[in-house]
Amino acid sequence: MALYFGEEKEHWEAVGYLHDVDYEKFPKEHCQHVRELLADEAVAEEDIRAIISHGYGLCTQEVPPLSNMEKSLFTVDELTGIVMASALMRPSGIADMDLKSLKKKFKDKRFAAKCSREVIASGFELLGLTPDVVMQCCIDGMREHKAELGI
Ligand SMILES: [Fe+2]
């Protein structure tokens, strides 16, 4: 998504790694303890904001996703779950996954049912991008890391 928006990939990746920082300690109050955990970690305010915003309307009402990074994180957090599950079902994983097959899995609401299609669709809306563009970004981005992801 960073590449799509022409922004700094390493920066977005770092926020991605951090985005669930409070989940392990506070699974029932997810996104509500980000600030206290990162207060002494030299994480920029805009990044803390982005992390909190990924739970907007789900586990916090505090910070709506506004920037490209925030809207992207909010959307792909759920969408990558479907890409992941879909890749795990395929004999050659994500290597030859195309948009068409991902869209089929997306439409099948019983598949990876925990990944909310409504949240993802609202993310597309926020981003102002078509599902095709965002889904292709996810496939491309995850394919680049297929070894680490085990897909
Ligand atoms: Fe999360």
mmCIF file of N, CA, C and O and ligand atoms in Angstrom, residues 19-23 30-31 51 54-55 59 77-78, ligand 1:
data_model
loop_
_atom_site.group_PDB
_atom_site.id
_atom_site.type_symbol
_atom_site.label_atom_id
_atom_site.label_comp_id
_atom_site.label_asym_id
_atom_site.label_seq_id
_atom_site.Cartn_x
_atom_site.Cartn_y
_atom_site.Cartn_z
ATOM 1 N N HIS A 19 1.507 -2.900 14.907
ATOM 2 C CA HIS A 19 0.098 -2.498 14.988
ATOM 3 C C HIS A 19 -0.722 -3.232 16.061
ATOM 4 O O HIS A 19 -1.680 -2.683 16.564
ATOM 5 N N ASP A 20 -0.320 -4.441 16.420
ATOM 6 C CA ASP A 20 -1.060 -5.168 17.464
ATOM 7 C C ASP A 20 -0.308 -5.154 18.797
ATOM 8 O O ASP A 20 -0.455 -6.082 19.601
ATOM 9 N N VAL A 21 0.455 -4.122 19.019
ATOM 10 C CA VAL A 21 1.366 -4.070 20.172
ATOM 11 C C VAL A 21 0.690 -4.350 21.517
ATOM 12 O O VAL A 21 1.282 -4.968 22.401
ATOM 13 N N ASP A 22 -0.559 -3.934 21.663
ATOM 14 C CA ASP A 22 -1.198 -4.128 22.979
ATOM 15 C C ASP A 22 -2.099 -5.369 23.033
ATOM 16 O O ASP A 22 -2.721 -5.639 24.055
ATOM 17 N N TYR A 23 -2.159 -6.096 21.944
ATOM 18 C CA TYR A 23 -3.138 -7.195 21.878
ATOM 19 C C TYR A 23 -2.835 -8.334 22.857
ATOM 20 O O TYR A 23 -3.738 -8.858 23.509
ATOM 21 N N HIS A 30 -8.172 -4.096 23.244
ATOM 22 C CA HIS A 30 -7.251 -3.883 22.133
ATOM 23 C C HIS A 30 -7.367 -2.456 21.591
ATOM 24 O O HIS A 30 -8.469 -1.928 21.472
ATOM 25 N N CYS A 31 -6.214 -1.877 21.304
ATOM 26 C CA CYS A 31 -6.078 -0.503 20.774
ATOM 27 C C CYS A 31 -6.289 0.565 21.832
ATOM 28 O O CYS A 31 -6.218 1.746 21.527
ATOM 29 N N ILE A 51 -1.684 3.312 14.635
ATOM 30 C CA ILE A 51 -1.878 2.006 15.274
ATOM 31 C C ILE A 51 -3.245 1.966 15.980
ATOM 32 O O ILE A 51 -4.006 1.020 15.817
ATOM 33 N N HIS A 54 -6.471 1.535 13.753
ATOM 34 C CA HIS A 54 -6.841 0.307 13.025
ATOM 35 C C HIS A 54 -8.007 -0.427 13.694
ATOM 36 O O HIS A 54 -8.608 -1.312 13.091
ATOM 37 N N GLY A 55 -8.317 -0.039 14.924
ATOM 38 C CA GLY A 55 -9.444 -0.673 15.601
ATOM 39 C C GLY A 55 -10.689 0.203 15.630
ATOM 40 O O GLY A 55 -11.633 -0.074 16.364
ATOM 41 N N CYS A 59 -12.849 -1.877 18.264
ATOM 42 C CA CYS A 59 -12.494 -1.987 19.675
ATOM 43 C C CYS A 59 -12.141 -0.644 20.281
ATOM 44 O O CYS A 59 -11.780 -0.558 21.448
ATOM 45 N N ASP A 77 -5.599 -5.075 7.396
ATOM 46 C CA ASP A 77 -5.509 -5.917 8.588
ATOM 47 C C ASP A 77 -6.495 -7.087 8.443
ATOM 48 O O ASP A 77 -6.169 -8.237 8.726
ATOM 49 N N GLU A 78 -7.691 -6.792 7.986
ATOM 50 C CA GLU A 78 -8.702 -7.839 7.783
ATOM 51 C C GLU A 78 -8.474 -8.581 6.460
ATOM 52 O O GLU A 78 -8.574 -9.797 6.397
HETATM 53 FE FE FE B 1 -5.474 -5.492 15.759
#
